[in-house]
mmCIF file of C-alpha atoms in Angstrom:
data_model
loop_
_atom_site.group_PDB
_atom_site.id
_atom_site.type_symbol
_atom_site.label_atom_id
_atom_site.label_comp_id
_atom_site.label_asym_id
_atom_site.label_seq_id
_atom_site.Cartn_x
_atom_site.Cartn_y
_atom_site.Cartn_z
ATOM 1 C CA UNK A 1 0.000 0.000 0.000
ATOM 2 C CA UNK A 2 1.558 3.136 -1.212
ATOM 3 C CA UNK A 3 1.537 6.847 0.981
ATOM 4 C CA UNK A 4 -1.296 8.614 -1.003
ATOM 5 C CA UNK A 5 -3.220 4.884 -0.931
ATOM 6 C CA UNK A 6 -2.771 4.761 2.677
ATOM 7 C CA UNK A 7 -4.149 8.311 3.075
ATOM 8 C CA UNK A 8 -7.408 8.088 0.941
ATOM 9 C CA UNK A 9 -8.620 4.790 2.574
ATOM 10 C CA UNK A 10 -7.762 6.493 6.225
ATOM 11 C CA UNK A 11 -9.400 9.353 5.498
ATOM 12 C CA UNK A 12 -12.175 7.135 3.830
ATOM 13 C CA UNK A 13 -12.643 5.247 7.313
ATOM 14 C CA UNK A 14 -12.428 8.515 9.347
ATOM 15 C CA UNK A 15 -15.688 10.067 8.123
ATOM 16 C CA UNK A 16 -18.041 11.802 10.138
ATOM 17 C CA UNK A 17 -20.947 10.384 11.640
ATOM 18 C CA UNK A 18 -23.520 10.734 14.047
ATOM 19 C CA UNK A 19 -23.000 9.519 17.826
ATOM 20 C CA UNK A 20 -25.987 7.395 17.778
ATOM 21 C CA UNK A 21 -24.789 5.626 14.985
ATOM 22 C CA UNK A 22 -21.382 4.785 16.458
ATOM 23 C CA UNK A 23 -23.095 3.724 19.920
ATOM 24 C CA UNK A 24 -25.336 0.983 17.169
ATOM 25 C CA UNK A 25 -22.255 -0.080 15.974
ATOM 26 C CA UNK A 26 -20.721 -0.481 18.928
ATOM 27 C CA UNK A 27 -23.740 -2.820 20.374
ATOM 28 C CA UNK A 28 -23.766 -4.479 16.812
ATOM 29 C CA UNK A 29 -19.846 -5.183 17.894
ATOM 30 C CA UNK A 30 -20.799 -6.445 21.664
ATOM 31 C CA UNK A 31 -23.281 -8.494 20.718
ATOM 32 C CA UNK A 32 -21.373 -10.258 17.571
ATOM 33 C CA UNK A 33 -18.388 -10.275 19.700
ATOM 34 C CA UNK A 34 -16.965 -8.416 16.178
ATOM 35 C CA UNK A 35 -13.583 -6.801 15.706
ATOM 36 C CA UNK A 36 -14.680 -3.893 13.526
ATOM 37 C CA UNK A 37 -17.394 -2.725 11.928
ATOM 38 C CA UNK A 38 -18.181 -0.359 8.776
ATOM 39 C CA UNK A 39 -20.773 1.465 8.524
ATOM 40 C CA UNK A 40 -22.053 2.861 4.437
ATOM 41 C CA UNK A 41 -25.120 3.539 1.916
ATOM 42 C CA UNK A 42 -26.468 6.526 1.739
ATOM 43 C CA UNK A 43 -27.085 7.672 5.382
ATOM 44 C CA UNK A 44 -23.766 7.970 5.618
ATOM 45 C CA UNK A 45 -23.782 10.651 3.018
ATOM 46 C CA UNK A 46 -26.705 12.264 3.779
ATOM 47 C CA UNK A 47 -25.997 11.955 7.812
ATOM 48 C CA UNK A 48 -29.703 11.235 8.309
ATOM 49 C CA UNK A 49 -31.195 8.132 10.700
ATOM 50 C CA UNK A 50 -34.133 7.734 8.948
ATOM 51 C CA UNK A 51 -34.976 4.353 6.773
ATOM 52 C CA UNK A 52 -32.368 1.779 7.485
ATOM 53 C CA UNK A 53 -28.444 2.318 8.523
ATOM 54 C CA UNK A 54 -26.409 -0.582 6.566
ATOM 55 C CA UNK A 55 -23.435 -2.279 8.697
ATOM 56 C CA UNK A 56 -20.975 -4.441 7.842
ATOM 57 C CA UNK A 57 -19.709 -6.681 11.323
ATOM 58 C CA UNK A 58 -16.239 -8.493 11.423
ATOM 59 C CA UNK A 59 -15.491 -10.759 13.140
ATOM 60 C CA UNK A 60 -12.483 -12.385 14.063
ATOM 61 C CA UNK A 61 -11.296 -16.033 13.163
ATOM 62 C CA UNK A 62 -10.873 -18.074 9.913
ATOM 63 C CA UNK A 63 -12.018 -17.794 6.585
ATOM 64 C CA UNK A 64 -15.787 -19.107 6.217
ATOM 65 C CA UNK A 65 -17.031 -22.027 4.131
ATOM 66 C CA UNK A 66 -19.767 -21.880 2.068
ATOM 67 C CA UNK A 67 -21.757 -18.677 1.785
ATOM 68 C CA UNK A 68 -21.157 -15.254 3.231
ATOM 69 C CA UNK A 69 -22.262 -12.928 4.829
ATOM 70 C CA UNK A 70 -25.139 -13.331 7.214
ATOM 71 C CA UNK A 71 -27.733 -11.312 6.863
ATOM 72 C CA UNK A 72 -30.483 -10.174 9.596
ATOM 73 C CA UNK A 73 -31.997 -6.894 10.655
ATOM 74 C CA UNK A 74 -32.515 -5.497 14.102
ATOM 75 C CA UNK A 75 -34.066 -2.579 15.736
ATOM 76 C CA UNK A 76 -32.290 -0.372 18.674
ATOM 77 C CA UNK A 77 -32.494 2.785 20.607
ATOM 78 C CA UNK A 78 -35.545 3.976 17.989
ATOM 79 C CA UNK A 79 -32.488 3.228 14.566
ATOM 80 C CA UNK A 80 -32.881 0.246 12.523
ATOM 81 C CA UNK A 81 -30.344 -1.600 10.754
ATOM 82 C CA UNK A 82 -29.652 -3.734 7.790
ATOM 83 C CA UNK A 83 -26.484 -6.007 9.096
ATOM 84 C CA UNK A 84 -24.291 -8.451 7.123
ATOM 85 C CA UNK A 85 -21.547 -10.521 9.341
ATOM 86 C CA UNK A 86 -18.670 -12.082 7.969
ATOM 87 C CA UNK A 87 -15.357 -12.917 9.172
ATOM 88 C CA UNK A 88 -12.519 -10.244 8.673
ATOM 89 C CA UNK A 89 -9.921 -12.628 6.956
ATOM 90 C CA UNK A 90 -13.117 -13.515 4.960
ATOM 91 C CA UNK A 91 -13.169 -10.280 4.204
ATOM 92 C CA UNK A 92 -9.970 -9.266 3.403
ATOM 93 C CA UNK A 93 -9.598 -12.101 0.664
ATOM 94 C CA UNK A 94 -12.800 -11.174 -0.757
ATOM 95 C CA UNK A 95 -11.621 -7.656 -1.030
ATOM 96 C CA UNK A 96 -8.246 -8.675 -2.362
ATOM 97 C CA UNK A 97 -9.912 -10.387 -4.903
ATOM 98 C CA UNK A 98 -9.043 -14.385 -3.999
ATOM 99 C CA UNK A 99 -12.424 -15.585 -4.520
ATOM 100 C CA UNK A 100 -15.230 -15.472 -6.947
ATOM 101 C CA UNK A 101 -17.199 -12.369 -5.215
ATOM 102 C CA UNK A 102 -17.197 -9.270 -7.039
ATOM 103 C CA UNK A 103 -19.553 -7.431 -3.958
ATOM 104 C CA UNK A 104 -16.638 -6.511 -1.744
ATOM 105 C CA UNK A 105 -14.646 -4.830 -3.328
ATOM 106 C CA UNK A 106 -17.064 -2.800 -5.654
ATOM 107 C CA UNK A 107 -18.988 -1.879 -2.448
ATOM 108 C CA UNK A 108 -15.800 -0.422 -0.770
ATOM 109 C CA UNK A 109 -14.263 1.051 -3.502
ATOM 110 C CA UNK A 110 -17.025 3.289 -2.488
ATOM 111 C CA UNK A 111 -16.341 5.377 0.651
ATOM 112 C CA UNK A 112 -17.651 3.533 4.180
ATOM 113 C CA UNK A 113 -16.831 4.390 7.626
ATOM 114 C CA UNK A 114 -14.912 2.769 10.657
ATOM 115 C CA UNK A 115 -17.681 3.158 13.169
ATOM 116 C CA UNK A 116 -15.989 0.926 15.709
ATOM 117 C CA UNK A 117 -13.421 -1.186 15.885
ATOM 118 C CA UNK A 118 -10.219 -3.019 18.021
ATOM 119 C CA UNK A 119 -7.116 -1.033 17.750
ATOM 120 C CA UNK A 120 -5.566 -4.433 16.244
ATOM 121 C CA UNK A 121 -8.083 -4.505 13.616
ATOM 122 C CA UNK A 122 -7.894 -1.008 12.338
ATOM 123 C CA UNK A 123 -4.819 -1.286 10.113
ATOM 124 C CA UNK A 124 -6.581 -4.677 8.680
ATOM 125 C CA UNK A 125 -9.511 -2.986 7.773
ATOM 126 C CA UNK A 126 -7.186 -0.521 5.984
ATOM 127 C CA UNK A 127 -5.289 -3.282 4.551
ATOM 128 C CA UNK A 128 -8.106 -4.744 3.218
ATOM 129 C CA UNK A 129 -10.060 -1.778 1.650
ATOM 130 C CA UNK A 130 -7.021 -0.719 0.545
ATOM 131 C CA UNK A 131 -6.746 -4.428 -1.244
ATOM 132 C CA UNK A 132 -10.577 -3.235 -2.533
ATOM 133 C CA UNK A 133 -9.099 -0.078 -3.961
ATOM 134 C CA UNK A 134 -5.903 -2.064 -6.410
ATOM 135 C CA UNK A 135 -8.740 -4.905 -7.310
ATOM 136 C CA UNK A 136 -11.417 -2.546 -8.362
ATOM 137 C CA UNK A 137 -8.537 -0.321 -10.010
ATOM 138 C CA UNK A 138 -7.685 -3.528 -11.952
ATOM 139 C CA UNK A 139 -10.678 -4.567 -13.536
ATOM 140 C CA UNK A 140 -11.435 -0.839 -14.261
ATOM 141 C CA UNK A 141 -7.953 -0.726 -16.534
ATOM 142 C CA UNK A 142 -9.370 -3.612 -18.368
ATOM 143 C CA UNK A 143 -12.767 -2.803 -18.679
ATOM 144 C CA UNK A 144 -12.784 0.618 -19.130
ATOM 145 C CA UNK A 145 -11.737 3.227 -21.894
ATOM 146 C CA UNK A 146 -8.362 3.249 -23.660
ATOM 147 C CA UNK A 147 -8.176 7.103 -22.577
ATOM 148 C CA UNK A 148 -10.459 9.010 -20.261
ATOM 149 C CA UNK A 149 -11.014 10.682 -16.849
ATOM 150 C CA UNK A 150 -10.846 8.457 -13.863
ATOM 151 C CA UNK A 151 -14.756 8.764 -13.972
ATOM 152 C CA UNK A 152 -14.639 6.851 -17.456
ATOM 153 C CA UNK A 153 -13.489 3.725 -15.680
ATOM 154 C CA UNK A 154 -15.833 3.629 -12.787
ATOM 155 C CA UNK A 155 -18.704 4.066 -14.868
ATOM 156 C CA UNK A 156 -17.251 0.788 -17.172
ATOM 157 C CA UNK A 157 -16.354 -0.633 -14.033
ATOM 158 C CA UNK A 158 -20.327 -0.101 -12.110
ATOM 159 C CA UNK A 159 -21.933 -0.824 -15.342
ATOM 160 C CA UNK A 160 -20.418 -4.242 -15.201
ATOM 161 C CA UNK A 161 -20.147 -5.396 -11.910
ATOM 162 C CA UNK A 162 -24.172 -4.647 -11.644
ATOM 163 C CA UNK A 163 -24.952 -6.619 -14.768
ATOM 164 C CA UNK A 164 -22.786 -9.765 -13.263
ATOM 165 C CA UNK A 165 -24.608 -9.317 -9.555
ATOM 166 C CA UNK A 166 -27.669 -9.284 -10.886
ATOM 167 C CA UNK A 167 -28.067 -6.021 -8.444
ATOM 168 C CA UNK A 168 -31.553 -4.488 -9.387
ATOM 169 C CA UNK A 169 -30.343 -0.877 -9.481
ATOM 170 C CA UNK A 170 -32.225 2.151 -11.259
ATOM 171 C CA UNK A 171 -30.193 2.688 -14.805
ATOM 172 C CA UNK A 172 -27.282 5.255 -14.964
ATOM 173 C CA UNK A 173 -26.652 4.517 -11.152
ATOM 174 C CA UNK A 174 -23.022 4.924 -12.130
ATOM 175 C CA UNK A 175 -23.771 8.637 -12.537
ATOM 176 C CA UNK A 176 -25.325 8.551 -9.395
ATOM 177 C CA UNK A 177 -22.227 7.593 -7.589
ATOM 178 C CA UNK A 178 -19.919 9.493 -9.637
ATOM 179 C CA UNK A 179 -21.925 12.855 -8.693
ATOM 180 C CA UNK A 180 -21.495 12.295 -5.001
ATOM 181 C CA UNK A 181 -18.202 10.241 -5.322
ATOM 182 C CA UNK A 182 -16.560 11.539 -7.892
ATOM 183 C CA UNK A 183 -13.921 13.544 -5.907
ATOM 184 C CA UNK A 184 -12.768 10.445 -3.817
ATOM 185 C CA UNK A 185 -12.877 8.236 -6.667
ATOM 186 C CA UNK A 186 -11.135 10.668 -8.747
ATOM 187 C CA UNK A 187 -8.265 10.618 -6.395
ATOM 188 C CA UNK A 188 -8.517 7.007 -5.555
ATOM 189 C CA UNK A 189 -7.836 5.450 -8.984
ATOM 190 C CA UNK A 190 -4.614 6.782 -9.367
ATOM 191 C CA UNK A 191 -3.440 5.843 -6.122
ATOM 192 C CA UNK A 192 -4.631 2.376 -6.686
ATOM 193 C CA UNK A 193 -3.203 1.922 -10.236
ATOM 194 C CA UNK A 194 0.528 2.732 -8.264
ATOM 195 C CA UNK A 195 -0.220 0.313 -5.439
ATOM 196 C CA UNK A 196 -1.149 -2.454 -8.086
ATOM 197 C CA UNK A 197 1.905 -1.687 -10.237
ATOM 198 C CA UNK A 198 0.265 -0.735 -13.021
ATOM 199 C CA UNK A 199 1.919 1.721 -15.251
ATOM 200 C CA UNK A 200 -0.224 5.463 -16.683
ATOM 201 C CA UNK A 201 -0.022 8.371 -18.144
ATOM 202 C CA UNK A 202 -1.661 11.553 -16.431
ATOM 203 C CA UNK A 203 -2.657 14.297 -18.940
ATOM 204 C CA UNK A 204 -2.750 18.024 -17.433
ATOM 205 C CA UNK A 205 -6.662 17.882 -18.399
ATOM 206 C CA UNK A 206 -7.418 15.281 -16.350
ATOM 207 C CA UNK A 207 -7.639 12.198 -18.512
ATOM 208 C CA UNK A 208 -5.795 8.947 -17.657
ATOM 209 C CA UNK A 209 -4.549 6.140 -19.639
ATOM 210 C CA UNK A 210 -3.150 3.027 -18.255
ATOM 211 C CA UNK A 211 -0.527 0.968 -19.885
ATOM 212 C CA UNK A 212 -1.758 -2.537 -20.015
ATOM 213 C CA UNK A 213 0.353 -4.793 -22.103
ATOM 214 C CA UNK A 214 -1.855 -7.414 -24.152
ATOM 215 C CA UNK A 215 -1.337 -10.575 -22.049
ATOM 216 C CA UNK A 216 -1.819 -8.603 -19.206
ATOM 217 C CA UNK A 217 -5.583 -6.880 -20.405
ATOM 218 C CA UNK A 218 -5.992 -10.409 -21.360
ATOM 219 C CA UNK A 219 -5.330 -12.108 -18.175
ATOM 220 C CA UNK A 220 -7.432 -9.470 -16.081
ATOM 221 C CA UNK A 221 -10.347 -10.508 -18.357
ATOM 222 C CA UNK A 222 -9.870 -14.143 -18.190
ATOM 223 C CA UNK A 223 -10.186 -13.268 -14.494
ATOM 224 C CA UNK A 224 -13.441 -11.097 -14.852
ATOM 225 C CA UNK A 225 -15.254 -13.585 -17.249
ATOM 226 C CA UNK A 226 -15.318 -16.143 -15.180
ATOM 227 C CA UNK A 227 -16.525 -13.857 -12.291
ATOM 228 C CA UNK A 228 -18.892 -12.793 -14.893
ATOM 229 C CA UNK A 229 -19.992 -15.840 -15.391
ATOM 230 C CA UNK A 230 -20.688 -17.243 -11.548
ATOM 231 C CA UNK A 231 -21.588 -14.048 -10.438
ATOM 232 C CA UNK A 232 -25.647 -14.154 -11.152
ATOM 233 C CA UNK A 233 -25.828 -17.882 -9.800
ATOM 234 C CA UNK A 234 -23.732 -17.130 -6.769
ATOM 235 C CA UNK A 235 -25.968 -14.365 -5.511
ATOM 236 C CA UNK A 236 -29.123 -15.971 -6.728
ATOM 237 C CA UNK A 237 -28.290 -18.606 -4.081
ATOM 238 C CA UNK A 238 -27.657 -15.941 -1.998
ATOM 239 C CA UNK A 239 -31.039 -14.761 -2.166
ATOM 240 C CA UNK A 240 -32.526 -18.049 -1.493
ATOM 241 C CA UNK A 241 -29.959 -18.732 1.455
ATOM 242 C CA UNK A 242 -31.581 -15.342 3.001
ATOM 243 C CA UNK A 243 -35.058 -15.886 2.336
ATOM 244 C CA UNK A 244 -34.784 -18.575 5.131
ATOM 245 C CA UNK A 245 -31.619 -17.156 7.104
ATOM 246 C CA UNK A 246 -32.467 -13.965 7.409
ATOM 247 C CA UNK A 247 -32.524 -12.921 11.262
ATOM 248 C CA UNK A 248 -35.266 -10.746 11.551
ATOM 249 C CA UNK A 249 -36.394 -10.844 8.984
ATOM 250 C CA UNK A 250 -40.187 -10.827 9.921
ATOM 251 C CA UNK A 251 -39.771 -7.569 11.593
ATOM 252 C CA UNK A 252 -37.583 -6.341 8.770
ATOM 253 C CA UNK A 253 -40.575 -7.608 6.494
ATOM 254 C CA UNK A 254 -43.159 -5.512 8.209
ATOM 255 C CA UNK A 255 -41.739 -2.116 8.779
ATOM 256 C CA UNK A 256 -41.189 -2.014 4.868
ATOM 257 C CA UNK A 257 -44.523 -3.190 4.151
ATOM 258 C CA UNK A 258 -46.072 -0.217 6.831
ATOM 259 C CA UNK A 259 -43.667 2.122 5.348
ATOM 260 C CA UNK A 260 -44.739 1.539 1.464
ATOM 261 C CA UNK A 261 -48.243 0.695 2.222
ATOM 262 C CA UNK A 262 -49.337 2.276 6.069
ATOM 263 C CA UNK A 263 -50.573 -1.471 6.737
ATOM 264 C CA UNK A 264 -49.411 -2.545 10.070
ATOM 265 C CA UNK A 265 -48.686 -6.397 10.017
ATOM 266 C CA UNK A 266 -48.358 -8.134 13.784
ATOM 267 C CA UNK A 267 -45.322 -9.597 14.682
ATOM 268 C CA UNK A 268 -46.663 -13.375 15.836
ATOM 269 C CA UNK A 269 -44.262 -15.638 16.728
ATOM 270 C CA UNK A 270 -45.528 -18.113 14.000
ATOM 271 C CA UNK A 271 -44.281 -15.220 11.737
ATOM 272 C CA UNK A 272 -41.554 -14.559 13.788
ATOM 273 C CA UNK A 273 -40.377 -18.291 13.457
ATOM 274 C CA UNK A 274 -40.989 -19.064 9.813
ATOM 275 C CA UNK A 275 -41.283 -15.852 7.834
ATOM 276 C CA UNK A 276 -41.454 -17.573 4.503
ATOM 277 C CA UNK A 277 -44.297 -19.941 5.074
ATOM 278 C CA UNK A 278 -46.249 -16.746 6.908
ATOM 279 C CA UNK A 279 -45.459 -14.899 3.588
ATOM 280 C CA UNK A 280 -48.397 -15.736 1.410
ATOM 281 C CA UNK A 281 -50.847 -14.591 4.348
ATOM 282 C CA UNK A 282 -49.223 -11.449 5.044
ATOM 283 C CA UNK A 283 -49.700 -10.772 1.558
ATOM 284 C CA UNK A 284 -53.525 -11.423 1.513
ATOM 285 C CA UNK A 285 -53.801 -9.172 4.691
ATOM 286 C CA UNK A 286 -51.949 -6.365 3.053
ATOM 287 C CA UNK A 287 -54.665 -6.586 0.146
ATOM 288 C CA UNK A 288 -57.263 -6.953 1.954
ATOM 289 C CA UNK A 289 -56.564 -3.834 3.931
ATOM 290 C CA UNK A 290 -55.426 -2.258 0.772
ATOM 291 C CA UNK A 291 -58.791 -2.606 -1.092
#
């Protein structure tokens, strides 16, 4: 990790939030017995508690088998919370880009915060995001333009990663992170290309070019096709993995169907216990009440 790496991702992890949030995360890190955890999405841009705060807990220990993270959702102190859990060396090789997942690191290429963590895990978590910043720089080389502003790879790079996550997102949600991004991401890719050893040529305007030899543009994509490739199945398990794993997901469930339709579902412990077999009657009670 180079000097003006190191400084983006610290200053990344260092940003501002509110106390309330950092006391969640702290609970989130007593309860999960976690070493860290980050804390991104949009309200840490915006700074507002409203809707749903998105963590990210690490925890100590190996790297998991089988599928990651754990999902759940939880309510405290009047916040809620949409929570993943996954180990932090699970993380790390994620991020670094030694297994199939393209999630990591194209989430945290994207500023998040340090809301809590032990003072030995700090410099992993910068390690690792730092790892985020080189892979993402990587696939951007290869993906993206011959010659453009650092924002011409990070569209290429978005446009693509979405299409192999099968992430529902609204189209041109590239722009949408470049207009509030841009500035870190700006910085960022340059600093990555010189961790990762790739070679570039600045121009005074702005634009970038990278010098990828062929076997090497070639290589990168043999790596990204097959990522391509798994990524859709891999998080359509996913989504069937959390439609029965989801902690709290019952409660998750029925704040976003009073919040989108002001019908206020009970939380029974039948529903509690098996929120996929409740489904289909939660849905006649919401039309019902709706008509």
């Amino acid at each position: 990790m180079t000097d003006d790496l190191a400084a983006l991702v610290a200053a990344s992890l260092d940003r501002p939030m509110v106390d309330r949030v950092r006391a969640f995360a702290a609970e989130l890190a007593r309860s999960a017995d976690a070493v860290a955890v980050l804390f991104y999405g949009s309200n840490l841009r915006t700074g507002s508690l409203e809707g749903v705060l998105d963590f990210y807990v690490l925890t100590d220990g190996p790297r998991e088998r089988g599928l990651w993270p754990r999902v759940g959702y939880r309510e405290w102190n009047g916040l809620r919370a949409k929570i993943a859990t996954m180990t932090l060396a699970t993380f790390a090789a994620a991020a670094a880009d030694r297994t199939i997942d393209t999630t990591i690191w194209t989430r945290f290429v994207q500023p998040a915060a340090l809301a809590w963590a032990t003072d030995d895990a700090r410099p992993r978590v910068e390690r690792a995001i730092a790892a985020a910043a080189v892979t993402a720089g990587r696939y951007a080389a290869a993906l993206g333009p011959a010659t453009a502003p650092a924002g011409g790879y990070w569209r290429a790079l978005f446009r693509a990663t979405y299409a192999a996550e099968l992430r529902v997102e609204a189209k041109g949600r590239e722009e949408q992170i470049m207009s509030v991004h841009g500035a870190h991401l700006t910085a960022l890719l340059p600093a990555a290309w010189a961790a990762g050893g790739l070679r570039f040529d600045a121009g005074a305007d702005g634009t970038l070019a990278v010098r990828l030899g062929d076997g090497d543009r070639a290589a990168i994509l043999r790596r990204w096709r097959r990522r391509q490739r798994l990524g859709r199945p891999l998080n359509i398990v996913r989504l069937v993995r959390a439609a029965f794993t989801f902690d709290g997901a019952a409660r998750y469930a029925a704040w976003k169907i009073e919040r989108h339709t002001g019908v206020v579902v009970p939380i029974t412990p039948f529903r509690e216990r098996h929120p996929v077999l409740a489904a289909p009657g939660v849905l006649w009670r919401v039309w019902r009440a709706r008509s």
